[in-house]
Tab-separated table of C-alpha atoms and ligand atoms in Angstrom:
chain	number	residue	atom	x	y	z
A	1	MET	CA	12.054	143.566	142.530
A	2	LYS	CA	14.915	143.087	140.161
A	3	PHE	CA	16.815	139.674	139.264
A	4	ASN	CA	19.987	140.478	141.158
A	5	THR	CA	18.348	140.924	144.537
A	6	LYS	CA	15.373	138.258	143.967
A	7	THR	CA	18.271	136.001	144.177
A	8	ILE	CA	19.062	136.848	147.622
A	9	HIS	CA	15.644	137.828	148.718
A	10	GLY	CA	13.006	136.398	146.762
A	11	GLY	CA	10.647	134.176	148.079
A	12	GLN	CA	12.469	134.404	151.590
A	13	GLN	CA	11.456	135.068	155.116
A	14	HIS	CA	13.664	134.882	158.160
A	15	ASP	CA	13.246	132.426	160.355
A	16	PRO	CA	10.063	132.876	162.803
A	17	ALA	CA	11.722	130.642	165.626
A	18	TYR	CA	15.503	132.674	166.295
A	19	GLY	CA	15.172	135.143	163.611
A	20	SER	CA	18.376	133.487	161.428
A	21	VAL	CA	18.852	134.832	158.370
A	22	MET	CA	19.686	131.619	156.379
A	23	PRO	CA	16.636	129.033	157.199
A	24	PRO	CA	18.090	125.919	159.785
A	25	ILE	CA	18.842	122.903	158.313
A	26	TYR	CA	15.930	121.030	159.595
A	27	GLN	CA	17.145	117.588	159.641
A	28	THR	CA	13.675	115.895	160.838
A	29	SER	CA	11.609	112.897	159.196
A	30	THR	CA	8.808	114.305	161.234
A	31	TYR	CA	7.087	116.997	163.405
A	32	ALA	CA	5.082	116.570	166.549
A	33	GLN	CA	1.032	117.467	166.781
A	34	SER	CA	-0.163	118.700	169.697
A	35	THR	CA	-3.764	116.836	168.892
A	36	PRO	CA	-4.198	114.300	165.546
A	37	GLY	CA	-3.873	117.040	162.868
A	38	GLY	CA	-2.955	119.635	165.094
A	39	HIS	CA	0.488	120.672	163.690
A	40	LYS	CA	2.427	123.891	162.557
A	41	GLY	CA	2.042	123.235	158.953
A	42	TYR	CA	4.406	120.179	158.555
A	43	GLU	CA	3.541	116.608	159.335
A	44	TYR	CA	6.265	114.718	157.498
A	45	SER	CA	9.415	115.721	155.403
A	46	ARG	CA	8.702	113.558	152.123
A	47	THR	CA	5.338	115.750	152.048
A	48	HIS	CA	7.052	119.137	152.870
A	49	ASN	CA	10.109	120.083	155.032
A	50	PRO	CA	10.455	124.096	155.978
A	51	THR	CA	13.927	124.169	154.217
A	52	ARG	CA	12.961	122.577	151.407
A	53	SER	CA	10.378	124.755	151.510
A	54	ALA	CA	12.238	127.831	151.730
A	55	LEU	CA	14.307	126.701	148.488
A	56	GLU	CA	10.948	125.991	146.382
A	57	ASN	CA	10.042	130.024	147.205
A	58	ALA	CA	13.386	130.732	146.091
A	59	LEU	CA	13.099	129.124	143.078
A	60	ALA	CA	9.374	130.084	141.985
A	61	SER	CA	11.121	133.571	142.637
A	62	ILE	CA	13.966	133.474	140.573
A	63	GLU	CA	11.856	132.112	137.868
A	64	ASN	CA	9.099	134.350	138.090
A	65	GLY	CA	6.684	131.568	138.848
A	66	SER	CA	4.070	131.433	141.531
A	67	HIS	CA	5.558	127.949	142.605
A	68	GLY	CA	8.801	125.548	143.043
A	69	LEU	CA	9.163	122.129	143.499
A	70	ALA	CA	12.787	120.103	144.641
A	71	PHE	CA	13.860	116.726	143.596
A	72	GLY	CA	16.239	114.568	144.427
A	73	SER	CA	17.646	114.772	140.963
A	74	GLY	CA	17.063	116.747	137.366
A	75	LEU	CA	16.006	113.640	135.977
A	76	ALA	CA	13.379	113.193	139.477
A	77	ALA	CA	12.188	116.096	138.080
A	78	ILE	CA	11.760	115.096	134.494
A	79	ASP	CA	9.778	111.790	135.707
A	80	ALA	CA	7.383	113.930	137.567
A	81	VAL	CA	6.659	116.039	134.574
A	82	LEU	CA	5.873	113.112	132.483
A	83	LYS	CA	3.824	111.266	135.264
A	84	LEU	CA	1.076	114.185	134.363
A	85	LEU	CA	0.457	111.565	131.411
A	86	GLU	CA	-1.271	108.744	130.660
A	87	PRO	CA	-0.819	105.833	127.613
A	88	GLY	CA	-2.181	106.682	124.371
A	89	ASP	CA	-0.348	110.603	124.806
A	90	GLU	CA	2.705	112.143	122.697
A	91	VAL	CA	5.319	114.174	123.627
A	92	VAL	CA	7.490	116.449	121.069
A	93	SER	CA	10.943	116.706	121.693
A	94	THR	CA	14.293	117.787	120.178
A	95	ASN	CA	16.493	115.542	118.820
A	96	ASP	CA	19.865	116.450	120.351
A	97	LEU	CA	18.290	115.988	124.286
A	98	TYR	CA	20.048	115.302	127.259
A	99	GLY	CA	20.476	112.083	126.892
A	100	GLY	CA	19.384	111.213	130.097
A	101	SER	CA	16.469	112.520	129.553
A	102	TYR	CA	16.225	110.915	126.202
A	103	ARG	CA	16.729	107.621	128.152
A	104	LEU	CA	14.167	108.342	130.454
A	105	PHE	CA	11.933	108.931	127.615
A	106	THR	CA	12.622	106.075	125.564
A	107	SER	CA	13.863	103.318	127.860
A	108	ILE	CA	10.595	103.768	130.503
A	109	TYR	CA	7.679	106.138	129.588
A	110	LYS	CA	7.963	104.331	125.886
A	111	ASN	CA	7.075	101.283	127.617
A	112	PHE	CA	3.987	103.238	129.342
A	113	GLY	CA	2.559	103.631	126.326
A	114	ILE	CA	3.538	107.214	125.529
A	115	LYS	CA	4.812	107.749	121.943
A	116	PHE	CA	7.587	110.695	121.448
A	117	HIS	CA	8.181	112.521	118.635
A	118	PHE	CA	12.010	113.828	117.948
A	119	ILE	CA	12.775	116.459	115.915
A	120	GLY	CA	14.872	119.406	114.979
A	121	MET	CA	13.458	122.529	116.195
A	122	GLU	CA	15.847	125.225	115.221
A	123	ASN	CA	13.031	126.447	112.971
A	124	ALA	CA	9.880	126.295	115.501
A	125	GLU	CA	7.405	126.744	112.900
A	126	LYS	CA	8.431	123.104	112.323
A	127	ILE	CA	7.016	121.809	115.426
A	128	GLU	CA	3.048	122.264	114.977
A	129	ASP	CA	3.306	119.703	112.172
A	130	TYR	CA	3.975	117.197	114.986
A	131	ILE	CA	1.067	118.003	117.299
A	132	ASN	CA	-2.023	115.686	116.971
A	133	GLU	CA	-4.943	115.734	119.043
A	134	ASN	CA	-3.171	112.981	121.284
A	135	THR	CA	-0.025	116.005	121.847
A	136	LYS	CA	-0.194	116.361	125.864
A	137	LEU	CA	3.725	117.883	125.675
A	138	ILE	CA	6.781	119.839	124.263
A	139	TRP	CA	9.862	119.312	125.894
A	140	VAL	CA	12.087	122.063	125.010
A	141	GLU	CA	15.710	122.392	125.511
A	142	THR	CA	17.541	125.135	124.701
A	143	PRO	CA	20.969	126.292	124.446
A	144	THR	CA	21.289	122.202	123.384
A	145	ASN	CA	23.728	120.046	124.893
A	146	PRO	CA	26.742	120.327	123.727
A	147	VAL	CA	26.251	121.675	120.628
A	148	MET	CA	24.649	124.748	121.890
A	149	ASN	CA	21.643	124.961	119.492
A	150	ILE	CA	18.709	127.507	120.361
A	151	ILE	CA	14.835	127.314	120.239
A	152	ASP	CA	12.678	130.373	119.986
A	153	ILE	CA	10.540	129.514	123.351
A	154	LYS	CA	8.094	132.385	122.113
A	155	THR	CA	7.122	130.963	119.227
A	156	THR	CA	6.997	127.674	120.582
A	157	ALA	CA	5.049	128.940	123.045
A	158	ASN	CA	2.324	130.421	121.238
A	159	ILE	CA	2.184	126.997	118.897
A	160	ALA	CA	1.144	125.182	122.462
A	161	LYS	CA	-1.118	127.541	123.729
A	162	ARG	CA	-3.097	127.397	120.396
A	163	LYS	CA	-3.022	123.511	120.526
A	164	ASN	CA	-3.815	123.204	123.944
A	165	VAL	CA	-0.250	121.927	124.625
A	166	LEU	CA	1.707	121.705	128.008
A	167	LEU	CA	5.089	122.900	127.137
A	168	ALA	CA	8.202	122.783	129.607
A	169	VAL	CA	11.662	123.939	129.184
A	170	ASP	CA	14.739	122.880	130.990
A	171	ASN	CA	16.688	125.725	131.474
A	172	THR	CA	19.408	124.001	133.235
A	173	PHE	CA	21.890	125.640	130.354
A	174	ALA	CA	20.793	129.229	130.231
A	175	THR	CA	18.943	129.565	133.873
A	176	PRO	CA	16.799	132.084	134.841
A	177	TYR	CA	19.773	134.651	135.081
A	178	LEU	CA	19.988	134.580	131.653
A	179	GLN	CA	16.385	133.266	130.366
A	180	GLN	CA	13.041	133.305	131.982
A	181	PRO	CA	10.462	130.541	130.092
A	182	LEU	CA	7.672	131.190	132.300
A	183	ASP	CA	7.672	135.196	130.939
A	184	LEU	CA	8.031	134.098	127.320
A	185	GLY	CA	4.881	131.917	127.883
A	186	ALA	CA	6.314	128.237	128.905
A	187	ASP	CA	3.914	126.590	131.277
A	188	ILE	CA	6.758	124.662	133.012
A	189	VAL	CA	10.443	124.980	133.937
A	190	MET	CA	12.513	122.675	134.766
A	191	HIS	CA	16.044	122.895	136.067
A	192	SER	CA	18.998	120.444	136.972
A	193	ALA	CA	19.744	122.058	139.902
A	194	THR	CA	23.235	120.130	140.296
A	195	LYS	CA	24.503	122.587	137.741
A	196	TYR	CA	24.298	126.671	137.768
A	197	ILE	CA	21.430	126.870	140.658
A	198	GLY	CA	23.469	124.604	143.256
A	199	GLY	CA	26.732	126.110	141.105
A	200	HIS	CA	29.463	124.471	143.281
A	201	SER	CA	29.282	120.762	142.246
A	202	ASP	CA	28.703	119.900	145.492
A	203	LEU	CA	25.077	118.393	145.258
A	204	VAL	CA	22.867	116.510	143.139
A	205	MET	CA	18.940	118.084	141.860
A	206	GLY	CA	16.383	118.987	140.654
A	207	ALA	CA	13.228	121.649	140.267
A	208	LEU	CA	10.426	122.624	138.450
A	209	VAL	CA	8.597	125.658	138.384
A	210	VAL	CA	5.164	126.532	137.083
A	211	LYS	CA	2.587	129.794	137.341
A	212	ASP	CA	-0.549	128.148	137.119
A	213	GLN	CA	-2.784	126.997	140.249
A	214	ASP	CA	-3.836	123.670	139.146
A	215	LEU	CA	-0.778	122.499	137.492
A	216	ALA	CA	1.162	123.131	141.001
A	217	LYS	CA	-1.605	121.570	142.762
A	218	ARG	CA	-1.001	118.013	140.197
A	219	LEU	CA	2.927	118.269	140.258
A	220	TYR	CA	3.176	119.134	144.127
A	221	PHE	CA	0.711	115.395	144.071
A	222	ILE	CA	3.087	113.796	142.030
A	223	GLN	CA	6.071	115.017	144.344
A	224	ASN	CA	4.350	113.751	147.130
A	225	ALA	CA	2.964	110.136	145.602
A	226	SER	CA	6.235	109.659	143.849
A	227	GLY	CA	8.321	110.279	146.579
A	228	ALA	CA	11.911	111.853	144.694
A	229	VAL	CA	12.368	114.458	146.900
A	230	CYS	CA	15.652	115.982	148.111
A	231	GLY	CA	17.091	115.964	151.473
A	232	PRO	CA	17.453	119.090	154.162
A	233	GLN	CA	21.163	119.372	153.644
A	234	ASP	CA	21.259	119.161	149.813
A	235	SER	CA	17.905	122.531	149.842
A	236	PHE	CA	20.170	124.594	152.056
A	237	LEU	CA	23.101	124.131	149.789
A	238	ALA	CA	20.788	124.876	146.384
A	239	LEU	CA	19.627	128.156	148.251
A	240	ARG	CA	23.173	129.117	149.530
A	241	GLY	CA	23.969	128.694	145.217
A	242	ILE	CA	21.119	130.642	144.627
A	243	LYS	CA	22.160	133.862	146.246
A	244	THR	CA	25.637	134.312	144.274
A	245	LEU	CA	23.524	132.750	140.743
A	246	HIS	CA	23.544	136.189	139.563
A	247	ILE	CA	27.157	137.476	140.118
A	248	ARG	CA	28.949	133.508	139.181
A	249	MET	CA	26.489	133.975	135.844
A	250	GLN	CA	28.141	137.050	135.234
A	251	ARG	CA	31.787	135.821	135.387
A	252	HIS	CA	31.205	132.695	133.372
A	253	CYS	CA	29.146	134.905	130.282
A	254	GLU	CA	32.693	137.252	130.239
A	255	ASN	CA	35.020	134.018	130.593
A	256	GLY	CA	32.649	131.976	128.275
A	257	LYS	CA	32.856	134.430	125.366
A	258	ALA	CA	36.487	135.176	126.038
A	259	VAL	CA	37.305	131.310	125.660
A	260	ALA	CA	35.007	131.371	122.564
A	261	GLU	CA	36.478	134.250	121.058
A	262	TYR	CA	39.904	132.499	121.575
A	263	LEU	CA	38.826	129.421	120.167
A	264	ALA	CA	37.845	130.720	117.380
A	265	ASN	CA	40.790	132.516	116.232
A	266	HIS	CA	43.031	129.448	116.977
A	267	PRO	CA	44.490	128.111	113.618
A	268	LYS	CA	44.280	124.329	114.748
A	269	ILE	CA	40.396	124.994	115.710
A	270	GLU	CA	37.352	123.598	112.628
A	271	LYS	CA	34.524	125.045	114.502
A	272	VAL	CA	33.090	126.505	118.042
A	273	TYR	CA	29.744	126.202	119.220
A	274	TRP	CA	28.637	129.376	121.596
A	275	PRO	CA	25.324	131.079	120.384
A	276	GLY	CA	27.109	134.782	121.108
A	277	PHE	CA	28.724	134.231	117.680
A	278	GLU	CA	26.876	136.273	114.595
A	279	SER	CA	27.413	133.470	112.576
A	280	HIS	CA	25.310	131.273	114.919
A	281	PRO	CA	22.646	129.805	112.977
A	282	ASN	CA	19.682	131.349	115.948
A	283	HIS	CA	21.716	134.038	116.726
A	284	ASN	CA	19.208	136.147	116.602
A	285	ILE	CA	16.976	133.991	118.560
A	286	ALA	CA	19.720	133.855	121.516
A	287	LYS	CA	19.711	137.642	121.512
A	288	SER	CA	16.102	138.385	121.871
A	289	GLN	CA	15.305	135.696	124.778
A	290	MET	CA	18.659	135.617	126.358
A	291	ASN	CA	20.067	138.364	128.435
A	292	ASP	CA	23.650	136.781	127.707
A	293	PHE	CA	25.216	133.836	125.949
A	294	GLY	CA	26.764	131.930	129.553
A	295	GLY	CA	29.726	129.694	130.040
A	296	MET	CA	29.292	126.722	127.859
A	297	VAL	CA	31.222	126.412	125.053
A	298	SER	CA	31.959	123.527	122.709
A	299	PHE	CA	34.754	123.135	119.751
A	300	VAL	CA	35.858	120.862	117.430
A	301	THR	CA	39.903	120.792	116.249
A	302	LYS	CA	41.015	120.536	112.489
A	303	GLY	CA	41.266	116.742	111.039
A	304	ASN	CA	38.445	115.937	113.462
A	305	ASN	CA	40.857	113.330	114.773
A	306	TYR	CA	39.890	111.275	118.565
A	307	ASN	CA	43.085	111.034	119.825
A	308	GLU	CA	44.341	114.250	119.186
A	309	ALA	CA	41.051	115.249	121.298
A	310	ILE	CA	41.512	112.928	124.157
A	311	LYS	CA	45.140	114.194	124.599
A	312	ILE	CA	43.707	117.872	124.995
A	313	VAL	CA	41.483	117.337	127.282
A	314	GLU	CA	43.995	114.947	129.253
A	315	ASN	CA	46.851	118.163	128.977
A	316	MET	CA	44.393	120.645	130.750
A	317	LYS	CA	45.469	121.585	134.053
A	318	ILE	CA	42.703	123.970	134.991
A	319	PHE	CA	39.445	122.795	133.451
A	320	THR	CA	39.266	119.622	135.133
A	321	LEU	CA	38.266	116.579	132.497
A	322	ALA	CA	34.840	115.513	134.522
A	323	GLU	CA	31.097	114.800	133.852
A	324	SER	CA	28.995	117.768	134.654
A	325	LEU	CA	28.770	121.307	134.264
A	326	GLY	CA	27.777	124.751	136.304
A	327	GLY	CA	30.510	124.777	138.999
A	328	VAL	CA	32.265	127.788	139.548
A	329	GLU	CA	35.278	125.554	138.656
A	330	SER	CA	36.063	124.861	134.671
A	331	LEU	CA	35.262	121.399	133.655
A	332	ALA	CA	36.187	119.818	130.196
A	333	GLY	CA	34.198	117.025	128.912
A	334	HIS	CA	34.856	114.720	125.665
A	335	PRO	CA	31.228	113.840	124.761
A	336	ALA	CA	31.910	111.197	121.992
A	337	SER	CA	33.949	109.206	124.639
A	338	MET	CA	32.269	110.452	127.871
A	339	THR	CA	28.092	111.094	127.640
A	340	HIS	CA	27.679	110.318	124.482
A	341	ALA	CA	29.635	107.207	123.911
A	342	SER	CA	26.166	104.717	124.125
A	343	ILE	CA	25.069	106.704	120.893
A	344	PRO	CA	25.829	104.469	117.453
A	345	LYS	CA	28.739	106.649	115.683
A	346	GLU	CA	26.584	107.539	112.757
A	347	GLU	CA	23.884	108.594	114.918
A	348	ARG	CA	25.662	111.222	117.146
A	349	GLU	CA	27.538	112.480	114.193
A	350	LYS	CA	23.921	114.084	112.916
A	351	THR	CA	23.874	115.843	115.843
A	352	GLY	CA	27.265	117.344	115.444
A	353	VAL	CA	28.552	115.147	118.280
A	354	VAL	CA	32.251	114.244	115.908
A	355	ASP	CA	34.930	112.354	117.503
A	356	ALA	CA	36.707	115.733	118.220
A	357	LEU	CA	34.284	117.689	119.688
A	358	ILE	CA	34.646	119.069	123.107
A	359	ARG	CA	32.314	120.715	125.890
A	360	LEU	CA	33.550	123.562	128.258
A	361	SER	CA	32.136	124.596	130.758
A	362	VAL	CA	33.939	127.584	131.786
A	363	GLY	CA	34.160	128.564	135.386
A	364	ILE	CA	34.826	131.765	137.075
A	365	GLU	CA	38.504	131.310	137.425
A	366	ASP	CA	40.497	134.002	136.410
A	367	GLU	CA	40.347	134.660	131.944
A	368	ALA	CA	43.978	134.517	131.723
A	369	ASP	CA	44.675	131.089	133.373
A	370	LEU	CA	41.873	129.727	131.209
A	371	ILE	CA	43.440	130.853	128.132
A	372	ALA	CA	46.763	129.551	128.843
A	373	ASP	CA	45.348	126.376	130.024
A	374	LEU	CA	43.757	125.982	126.717
A	375	LYS	CA	46.815	127.438	124.706
A	376	GLN	CA	49.076	124.490	126.897
A	377	ALA	CA	46.640	122.144	126.125
A	378	ILE	CA	46.124	122.562	122.235
A	379	GLY	CA	49.481	123.156	121.591
N	1	PLP	C1	22.192	117.251	134.228
N	1	PLP	C2	20.908	117.843	133.298
N	1	PLP	C3	19.981	116.916	133.311
N	1	PLP	C4	19.587	115.936	134.343
N	1	PLP	O1	19.851	116.509	135.613
N	1	PLP	P1	20.344	115.359	137.364
N	1	PLP	O2	20.599	116.353	138.167
N	1	PLP	O3	22.222	114.433	136.735
N	1	PLP	O4	19.698	114.276	136.919
N	1	PLP	C5	18.776	117.539	132.529
N	1	PLP	N1	18.871	117.863	131.778
N	1	PLP	C6	20.158	118.750	131.605
N	1	PLP	C7	20.846	119.604	130.126
N	1	PLP	C8	21.764	118.185	132.242
N	1	PLP	O5	22.664	119.021	131.650
């Protein structure tokens, strides 16, 4: 089955009770048993819920995995992966990681005796230098947030295999429409399904997909034992989101390209971050591992003036100033005062998060309206 068909049918069956085409929202915590243990595969909704199962099967299908797991948030999904580890284990990760992942690693798991190495991964070969006999996990995000660094998944996967280390890829920005990390050799794919998977800014959810039976078993155990699952209503919404993922992503990519090119030619703009430009340092890797370049675009205005950047995001009318990304509507964010405000200025500037950096999640509105909005806001 091709991807555009998988989003609609992959892992799905009509509901066995009445043939409903969409799975019902099984809003129940428990299931009747005819005799102790005499149930139809469902006992308690932390462990399993049919609506969540339908979503988990769809997730496995679109990521070319064998098992999907849905969680109450992206961070809950990451948390489940880290629970595979033990005190003394080490993790190698990127130095421009999503802020919430960084906080989880350094403010929670560090206290449990896990050691993290945050390194530049633009040259994936370098990752090997940080792997020792305690290393159990490589955690990669590509493209990264908000400066769109690209990490070579295949090269990283080869190192992980050689060293017998798990490779997890946060695929939130790219989605399986653009990149399928399991096919490139990763062991675990993670999503903040809050973003493109849900796609309508109406839920918070996380997901994991794996292809190894034993790893799936260990993660299902953690999912049930720790209990950070999502509810049936949200499962239904995410499943509905997946059905249009391919057409939404196609438009996100078209509009993203138009916006990136408009900004690159704007006299007031100093720099535009978008992996589709040939000048992007890892453009060739992006071209080889992604089907297109996505709808996330960041830019810096000339002079790098903090107040001017604030003015621009305030002036926008179609782009809404808000955290998050990946919904049908265009959003703008100012990382220095929003997502990255807690990071000291010198620290954040090292990873490109300067005062005038603005991040856009380009939505699926009409391209001309989006360009006109940027034009009036930037002046
Ligand atoms: C939002 C996000 C997360 C965290 O997901 P939540 O659903 O907010 O918990 C993790 N990684 C990336 C890249 C994200 O954008």
